[in-house]
Amino acid sequence: MGNTQLGKDLIAMLGKDKVLTDDLDLMYYSYDSSFLARNRKFMPDAVVTPRSTEEVAQIMRFAFTNNIPVTPRGAGTGETCGAVPAKGGIVLDLSTWNTIEEIDIANMQAIVRPGVIHDELNQELAKHGLFFPPDPGSTRMCTLGGMVANNSSGLRAVKYGTTEQYVLGLEVVLPDGRVITTGGMKAKAIKNVSGMNLTKLFVGSEGTLGVITKIRLRVWPKPKARGILMAVFSDLEQAPAAVLDVYQDGILPSGIEILDESAIKAVNMYKPEIALPDAQAILLFELDGNPASVEYEGNRLVEIVGKRASHVEWSTEPKRMAQLWQGRSVVATAAARVREDGSRIFAGEDISVPLSRVTEALKKIRAVAQKYGIGVVNYGHIGDGNVHTAPVIDPENPAEIAQANKLVDEIHRLAVDLEGSTTGEHGVGLVRAPYARLEHGEAVNIMAAIKRALDPKGIMNPGKLFLTEEEADNVSPTSGSSRSA
Ligand SMILES: Cc1cc2nc3c(=O)[nH]c(=O)nc-3n(C[C@H](O)[C@H](O)[C@H](O)COP(=O)(O)OP(=O)(O)OC[C@H]3O[C@@H](n4cnc5c(N)ncnc54)[C@H](O)[C@@H]3O)c2cc1C
């Protein structure tokens, strides 16, 4: 089927307004925020912007009959080439289908269509003293469909968990066009243990099993108070030890962030006025809750963390909190500016390791970076062992790209060696797919069997999550090329 015919068929089905086939339009959908997509374009043959379950079902029935690959896409902020059409075909842009259908205050739930932007939902919920806790850094851009598909989270996952904990039920269009509901999409009860947990199967499946068209979310009361503790460590080993002390005291902060030596230097270079103290590590503890508990726990943090840190400061005063948080809030930008001729690349950047091995991870990452002559800036969510490594290279320089590939490959393997995961946040997509077998072993075959059962023709976001050997060899430059242990 030629592109023109595909375009004509889709226009006949959906009307002109919902179909794009011009090269310039298609180009926009050929990449996401990943480094891999910076170097390679994955062009779709057509893009459609459906706005009803029936339209999605119609498109899927058509694609199924004609063996056309379909890739769902939210805002395209993914860092792993998840939403790019690796095998061409149709991109299903769900970002314009952005209706908040219901905010059910009495039952602490919301029902949304997939294109609703995360921050926009939270603005609506805030009017009722509620919030949806997972908090990716892309909050002002990313869609709830993308968040569910990637099981997204952020720096508050240590207390609030990831998106999966809040998804009560889904409506999903399967690759052959059948529409199903899972879990509590129809039932409103918050507790539901009836049957196999299909909701969790779709959460984190990155668009490879079906199209998420409706989401019922559990929402929470918005905390009324917040406080920040900044702690400075002259010995890196003391930082995770202080985190453990806090947990053992029965305190669960909403976020615990780390800036290591490299990140402290980057922040001070980028904004000297922030003037972070020279140290091996700085930790930022965020507490939230009711004012009395925040105050009590803040005072405990000063005592507990103060035993290991060379300096601590606690505040609940908004202006001072913002100042204490400043280093953390600019670190990503600072990382991108540490080299005048370089840029930060998103590759090997979000591994997660057990808390007890964070120091080891940071030391090993520094050693590997040195071996390959690549500058890195390390920071992350130490509270749940999610280490962000920002490699900084000249992305136009093939020699540096080649070295960065080797670095990134070792970082992914290191994560698995340390009993961690190749991704604690950004997902697998195309970029981490070559490591699926290393991380999951035989379980990859079970994933493939589930995929075949739901998507027998393999049309749903093909070439992602787990790859054939031939596909894996094509994924370079930044994912490494090995598929097995
Ligand atoms: C500046 C920045 C900061 C970020 N910070 C974080 C962070 O802190 N934590 C984090 O987890 N991620 C983060 N990300 C990555 C990304 O923003 C999130 O994973 C986000 O939730 C993806 O949403 P999206 O709408 O952009 O999805 P897309 O990138 O469009 O798609 C992501 C995946 O979901 C699938 N998909 C999208 N919609 C649907 C649907 N309706 N049905 C089925 N499949 C679908 C796609 O096929 C793809 O596999 C960040 C990205 C950027 C650029």
XYZ file of C-alpha atoms and ligand atoms in Angstrom:
538
model
C 0.000 0.000 0.000
C 1.575 3.314 -1.062
C 1.654 6.340 1.223
C -0.848 8.210 -0.886
C -3.349 5.398 -0.720
C -2.812 5.140 3.041
C -3.464 8.863 3.390
C -6.597 8.647 1.245
C -7.926 5.692 3.233
C -7.333 7.456 6.527
C -8.913 10.684 5.295
C -11.951 8.716 4.083
C -12.210 7.222 7.566
C -11.512 10.269 9.762
C -11.775 13.376 7.601
C -9.011 15.709 6.378
C -8.503 17.529 9.685
C -7.329 14.460 11.528
C -4.782 13.112 9.043
C -1.273 14.377 8.250
C 0.780 13.108 5.336
C 3.007 16.057 4.333
C 6.722 15.388 4.806
C 7.205 18.418 7.039
C 4.405 17.312 9.349
C 5.647 13.743 9.378
C 9.170 14.916 10.245
C 7.859 16.299 13.533
C 6.753 12.813 14.513
C 10.022 11.139 13.517
C 11.800 11.910 16.786
C 11.269 12.311 20.505
C 13.541 13.761 23.210
C 16.071 10.920 23.067
C 19.653 11.205 21.878
C 19.128 8.294 19.504
C 16.394 10.241 17.716
C 18.761 13.210 17.361
C 20.937 11.125 15.081
C 18.386 8.949 13.366
C 14.935 9.790 12.097
C 12.091 7.338 12.137
C 9.565 8.656 9.596
C 5.916 7.615 9.789
C 3.843 7.193 6.625
C 0.893 9.036 8.140
C -0.176 10.654 11.384
C -3.715 10.654 12.740
C -5.208 12.593 15.634
C -8.252 10.619 16.820
C -10.591 12.043 19.440
C -12.859 9.147 20.322
C -12.564 5.504 21.278
C -14.512 4.552 18.179
C -12.053 6.435 15.942
C -9.103 4.661 17.560
C -10.884 1.312 17.191
C -11.597 2.046 13.530
C -7.935 2.895 12.876
C -6.763 -0.246 14.658
C -9.205 -2.470 12.741
C -7.959 -0.945 9.492
C -4.280 -1.301 10.469
C -4.842 -4.881 11.623
C -6.520 -5.878 8.363
C -3.778 -4.253 6.303
C -0.763 -5.162 8.483
C 0.240 -1.564 9.127
C 2.399 -0.693 12.162
C 0.801 1.760 14.602
C 2.734 3.779 17.198
C 0.800 5.662 19.884
C 2.236 9.020 20.879
C 1.511 11.481 23.651
C 3.650 14.611 23.794
C 6.810 12.905 22.487
C 8.838 13.883 25.564
C 10.106 10.318 26.030
C 13.876 9.862 26.253
C 14.076 6.368 24.758
C 12.549 6.531 21.274
C 9.359 4.908 22.630
C 6.966 7.030 20.572
C 8.861 7.029 17.277
C 7.660 4.723 14.504
C 10.640 2.355 14.300
C 8.973 0.531 11.404
C 7.049 3.382 9.812
C 3.292 3.137 9.398
C 0.789 5.224 11.351
C 1.536 7.432 14.338
C -1.504 7.865 16.538
C -1.105 11.322 18.065
C -3.308 11.299 21.162
C -2.186 14.671 22.507
C -5.167 16.587 21.158
C -7.644 14.274 22.911
C -7.283 16.076 26.206
C -10.560 16.028 28.097
C -10.769 15.709 31.853
C -14.041 13.776 31.932
C -14.662 13.738 35.643
C -13.219 14.829 38.941
C -15.051 12.713 41.483
C -14.272 14.480 44.739
C -16.427 12.175 46.872
C -14.503 9.123 45.684
C -11.078 10.785 45.248
C -10.812 9.845 41.589
C -10.429 11.428 38.174
C -11.237 10.135 34.717
C -9.161 11.509 31.863
C -8.627 10.967 28.193
C -5.014 10.146 27.196
C -3.927 13.591 25.939
C -4.498 15.517 29.182
C -1.252 17.186 30.274
C -0.065 16.175 33.724
C 0.265 19.707 35.089
C -3.169 20.679 33.768
C -4.797 17.831 35.681
C -2.991 18.913 38.826
C -4.135 22.508 38.374
C -7.754 21.317 38.206
C -7.325 18.973 41.173
C -5.708 21.714 43.276
C -9.004 23.638 43.146
C -10.431 20.808 45.274
C -7.424 20.340 47.584
C -6.369 17.217 45.686
C -3.395 16.138 43.579
C -2.075 13.322 41.398
C 1.304 12.658 43.043
C 3.683 11.222 40.380
C 5.775 14.146 39.197
C 7.992 13.798 36.131
C 10.214 16.749 35.268
C 8.248 17.037 32.022
C 4.999 17.822 33.897
C 4.116 20.841 31.759
C 4.383 18.856 28.537
C 3.812 15.161 29.062
C 0.414 13.511 28.716
C -1.272 11.141 31.133
C -1.464 8.493 28.389
C 2.330 8.726 28.027
C 2.774 8.644 31.793
C 0.664 5.509 32.150
C 2.367 3.848 29.177
C 5.829 4.679 30.623
C 4.844 4.233 34.282
C 6.401 7.641 34.884
C 7.444 9.146 38.180
C 9.879 11.681 39.533
C 11.651 12.917 42.590
C 8.713 12.273 44.938
C 8.439 8.576 44.016
C 10.249 7.764 47.250
C 7.061 8.586 49.177
C 4.341 8.568 46.542
C 5.456 5.802 44.192
C 5.035 5.698 40.434
C 2.016 6.167 38.154
C 1.002 2.502 38.444
C -0.032 2.967 42.074
C -2.707 5.459 41.013
C -4.227 3.784 37.960
C -7.499 2.173 39.042
C -8.618 1.111 35.607
C -8.150 1.668 31.900
C -10.019 1.576 28.646
C -7.764 0.081 25.987
C -8.167 -0.478 22.263
C -6.404 -3.708 21.329
C -4.367 -4.100 18.138
C -7.302 -5.781 16.330
C -9.701 -2.985 17.296
C -11.480 -4.663 20.223
C -12.183 -2.312 23.116
C -11.705 -3.583 26.668
C -11.861 -2.080 30.127
C -9.569 -3.227 32.912
C -9.755 -3.175 36.717
C -11.874 -0.359 38.061
C -12.647 1.472 34.827
C -16.312 0.543 35.226
C -16.391 -0.097 38.982
C -15.669 2.914 41.147
C -14.481 1.024 44.200
C -10.917 1.887 45.166
C -10.191 -1.685 46.223
C -10.481 -4.263 43.495
C -8.781 -7.650 43.510
C -11.072 -9.278 41.001
C -9.313 -11.359 38.357
C -5.874 -10.990 36.775
C -4.417 -7.515 36.999
C -4.663 -6.442 33.377
C -4.386 -2.789 34.398
C -0.812 -3.349 35.554
C -0.077 -5.268 32.374
C -0.834 -2.173 30.312
C 0.851 0.284 32.673
C 4.484 0.436 31.544
C 3.840 -1.529 28.352
C 4.972 1.513 26.346
C 2.331 1.302 23.645
C 3.262 -2.231 22.599
C 0.042 -3.986 23.683
C -2.752 -1.546 22.936
C -3.861 2.077 22.874
C -4.884 3.596 26.202
C -7.982 5.670 25.529
C -9.348 6.360 29.012
C -7.787 6.350 32.468
C -9.402 6.249 35.912
C -6.928 7.611 38.443
C -6.924 7.618 42.191
C -6.012 11.075 43.521
C -4.797 12.165 46.941
C -5.250 15.032 49.378
C -2.730 17.763 48.667
C -0.322 18.223 51.606
C -0.669 21.566 53.377
C 2.922 22.056 54.511
C 6.412 21.499 53.184
C 9.949 21.846 54.487
C 13.458 21.418 53.062
C 16.641 20.254 54.719
C 19.970 20.750 52.963
C 22.855 18.601 54.198
C 26.489 18.874 53.106
C 28.791 15.834 53.204
C 32.575 15.813 53.018
C 32.478 12.014 52.712
C 30.314 10.494 49.961
C 29.762 7.279 51.936
C 27.960 9.206 54.666
C 25.184 10.404 52.336
C 23.323 7.090 51.782
C 24.057 6.185 55.404
C 22.200 9.346 56.482
C 19.246 8.396 54.273
C 19.047 5.008 55.966
C 19.233 6.640 59.421
C 16.228 8.771 58.486
C 14.200 5.775 57.321
C 15.127 3.853 60.450
C 13.808 6.709 62.533
C 10.409 6.125 60.901
C 10.474 9.188 58.672
C 9.556 8.973 55.001
C 10.464 12.231 53.229
C 8.569 13.104 50.040
C 11.869 13.399 48.186
C 15.575 12.872 48.903
C 17.870 14.240 46.224
C 21.617 14.009 45.785
C 24.080 16.243 43.961
C 27.529 14.690 43.887
C 30.810 16.576 43.533
C 30.425 16.846 39.748
C 26.917 18.301 40.051
C 27.972 20.780 42.747
C 30.764 22.030 40.473
C 28.386 22.253 37.500
C 25.829 24.292 39.460
C 28.525 26.674 40.771
C 29.934 27.172 37.265
C 26.491 27.825 35.798
C 25.187 30.082 38.576
C 28.048 31.190 40.867
C 25.561 33.171 42.952
C 24.039 29.912 44.236
C 27.456 29.240 45.840
C 26.990 25.633 46.909
C 29.694 24.602 49.379
C 32.504 22.428 47.950
C 31.677 18.912 49.085
C 31.557 15.253 48.045
C 27.768 15.371 48.126
C 24.814 17.528 49.019
C 21.500 15.956 49.992
C 18.157 17.706 49.929
C 15.376 16.190 51.993
C 11.835 17.372 51.299
C 9.128 16.722 53.871
C 5.448 17.297 53.299
C 2.275 16.692 55.270
C 0.425 18.648 57.919
C 2.279 21.589 59.500
C 2.786 19.954 62.916
C 4.246 16.730 61.531
C 6.480 18.582 59.092
C 7.846 20.698 61.907
C 8.401 17.710 64.190
C 10.049 15.577 61.505
C 12.154 18.517 60.300
C 13.640 18.907 63.765
C 14.348 15.170 63.873
C 16.083 15.391 60.473
C 18.383 18.111 61.788
C 19.408 15.840 64.666
C 19.727 12.621 62.666
C 21.354 13.907 59.485
C 23.500 16.366 61.463
C 25.376 13.410 62.960
C 26.854 12.522 59.561
C 26.829 15.799 57.624
C 29.329 18.610 58.024
C 26.512 21.159 57.773
C 22.694 21.061 57.774
C 20.042 23.717 57.315
C 16.291 23.241 57.700
C 13.585 25.652 56.586
C 9.832 25.854 56.102
C 9.986 29.472 54.996
C 9.060 29.650 51.261
C 11.822 32.035 50.166
C 14.573 30.157 51.985
C 13.217 26.784 50.810
C 13.427 28.003 47.222
C 17.048 29.071 47.815
C 17.957 25.719 49.381
C 16.309 23.921 46.468
C 17.954 26.146 43.845
C 20.979 23.910 43.208
C 18.685 20.953 42.544
C 16.358 22.904 40.319
C 19.115 24.138 37.991
C 21.322 21.046 37.950
C 19.917 19.613 34.708
C 20.506 22.888 32.890
C 23.878 23.321 34.579
C 24.912 19.871 33.345
C 24.121 20.911 29.795
C 26.409 23.960 30.123
C 29.541 22.560 31.738
C 31.280 22.490 28.358
C 30.959 25.391 25.997
C 31.182 23.156 22.941
C 29.217 20.278 24.445
C 25.677 19.225 25.247
C 24.148 16.892 27.730
C 22.882 13.725 26.112
C 20.067 11.577 27.429
C 21.669 8.149 27.318
C 22.443 5.834 30.216
C 21.011 8.564 32.379
C 18.432 7.032 34.684
C 19.635 3.756 36.112
C 18.381 2.706 39.512
C 20.340 0.729 42.076
C 19.679 -0.430 45.628
C 20.203 2.327 48.184
C 23.017 0.337 49.768
C 24.961 0.487 46.498
C 24.482 4.129 45.465
C 28.009 5.116 46.555
C 29.481 2.189 44.654
C 27.451 3.149 41.576
C 28.620 6.764 41.693
C 32.273 5.790 42.148
C 32.153 3.239 39.341
C 30.378 5.641 36.974
C 33.088 8.240 37.596
C 35.797 5.649 36.918
C 34.181 4.469 33.676
C 33.639 8.048 32.519
C 37.308 8.766 33.150
C 38.310 5.632 31.241
C 36.431 6.838 28.165
C 37.365 10.506 28.608
C 33.732 11.656 28.896
C 32.648 14.311 31.402
C 29.595 13.339 33.465
C 27.432 15.170 35.965
C 25.775 12.939 38.568
C 22.687 13.705 40.569
C 19.368 11.974 41.205
C 16.739 10.659 43.522
C 18.884 8.949 46.146
C 15.807 8.122 48.237
C 14.948 5.336 45.800
C 18.403 4.787 44.314
C 17.635 6.470 40.988
C 20.954 7.842 39.738
C 20.943 10.391 36.911
C 24.199 10.500 34.990
C 24.404 13.286 32.462
C 27.157 12.544 29.913
C 28.329 15.778 28.292
C 29.788 15.471 24.813
C 30.060 17.325 21.538
C 27.142 15.597 19.804
C 28.553 16.483 16.378
C 31.848 14.728 17.054
C 31.769 11.053 15.922
C 34.780 10.121 18.073
C 33.082 11.438 21.196
C 29.819 9.732 20.257
C 31.705 6.450 19.929
C 33.269 6.896 23.366
C 29.912 7.893 24.846
C 28.361 4.701 23.421
C 30.899 2.625 25.292
C 30.329 4.604 28.477
C 26.563 4.261 28.253
C 26.807 0.552 27.530
C 28.906 0.060 30.667
C 26.526 2.154 32.772
C 23.575 -0.037 31.763
C 25.515 -3.203 32.541
C 26.754 -1.752 35.803
C 23.158 -1.130 36.883
C 22.280 -4.789 36.372
C 25.526 -5.920 38.087
C 24.637 -3.833 41.120
C 21.248 -5.579 41.394
C 19.525 -2.578 39.907
C 17.737 -1.725 36.680
C 18.791 -0.117 33.396
C 15.956 2.372 33.849
C 14.236 3.653 36.947
C 12.331 6.335 35.117
C 12.492 6.897 31.392
C 11.557 3.414 30.255
C 12.894 0.959 27.697
C 11.690 2.074 24.264
C 14.186 1.362 21.539
C 17.201 2.578 23.463
C 17.253 0.056 26.332
C 15.661 -2.800 24.401
C 19.043 -4.464 23.760
C 19.436 -4.915 27.526
C 16.044 -6.542 28.112
C 17.418 -10.075 28.075
C 20.355 -9.163 30.288
C 17.960 -7.722 32.849
C 15.008 -10.099 32.601
C 16.393 -13.369 31.165
C 13.719 -15.958 30.405
C 10.991 -13.486 31.390
C 11.561 -11.745 28.031
C 10.124 -14.835 26.341
C 7.022 -14.550 28.519
C 6.705 -10.869 27.593
C 7.002 -11.882 23.932
C 4.301 -14.554 24.398
C 1.921 -12.010 25.971
C 2.680 -9.631 23.122
C 1.894 -12.340 20.540
C -1.370 -13.200 22.291
C -2.611 -9.611 22.185
C -0.891 -8.514 19.003
C -0.572 -11.608 16.791
C 0.434 -9.587 13.739
C 3.007 -7.502 15.648
C 1.605 -4.164 14.450
C 1.521 -2.371 17.823
C 4.593 -0.139 18.264
C 6.847 -2.793 16.735
C 10.582 -3.014 17.420
C 10.384 -1.792 21.021
C 10.925 -3.246 24.523
C 12.528 -6.454 23.298
C 14.209 -6.986 19.962
C 15.181 -9.712 17.569
C 18.956 -10.052 17.107
C 18.768 -8.227 13.777
C 16.751 -5.387 15.300
C 19.199 -5.083 18.205
C 22.142 -4.637 15.841
C 20.349 -1.723 14.222
C 19.720 0.203 17.386
C 23.166 1.786 17.877
C 24.572 4.460 18.282
C 23.740 4.982 21.939
C 22.237 1.804 23.239
C 25.142 -0.602 22.938
C 24.762 -3.560 20.678
C 24.871 -6.607 22.927
C 21.690 -8.420 23.619
C 22.564 -10.996 26.187
C 24.589 -11.375 29.354
C 12.695 17.560 30.475
C 12.204 16.147 30.677
C 12.098 15.653 31.959
C 11.623 14.359 32.168
N 11.519 13.912 33.451
C 11.004 12.684 33.683
C 10.866 12.211 35.016
O 11.212 12.891 35.968
N 10.322 10.980 35.184
C 9.901 10.204 34.136
O 9.375 9.115 34.361
N 10.057 10.628 32.861
C 10.585 11.842 32.606
N 10.740 12.267 31.319
C 10.358 11.363 30.200
C 8.910 11.573 29.703
O 8.582 12.937 29.780
C 7.877 10.828 30.517
O 8.120 9.443 30.526
C 6.445 11.122 30.023
O 5.520 10.641 30.931
C 6.133 10.653 28.639
O 4.892 11.237 28.267
P 4.590 11.678 26.763
O 3.177 12.128 26.710
O 5.595 12.643 26.281
O 4.756 10.280 26.038
P 5.488 9.948 24.663
O 6.943 10.265 24.742
O 4.716 10.517 23.548
O 5.306 8.362 24.660
C 5.947 7.565 25.618
C 5.546 6.110 25.407
O 4.176 5.946 25.700
C 3.474 5.397 24.593
N 2.159 6.030 24.611
C 1.876 7.349 24.675
N 0.552 7.538 24.755
C -0.027 6.307 24.744
C -1.362 5.842 24.798
N -2.393 6.666 24.920
N -1.570 4.514 24.729
C -0.558 3.644 24.649
N 0.726 4.026 24.604
C 0.992 5.348 24.655
C 4.332 5.712 23.392
O 4.138 4.776 22.344
C 5.724 5.614 23.997
O 6.145 4.282 24.043
C 11.261 13.544 31.065
C 11.386 14.051 29.770
C 11.858 15.335 29.574
C 11.965 15.860 28.169
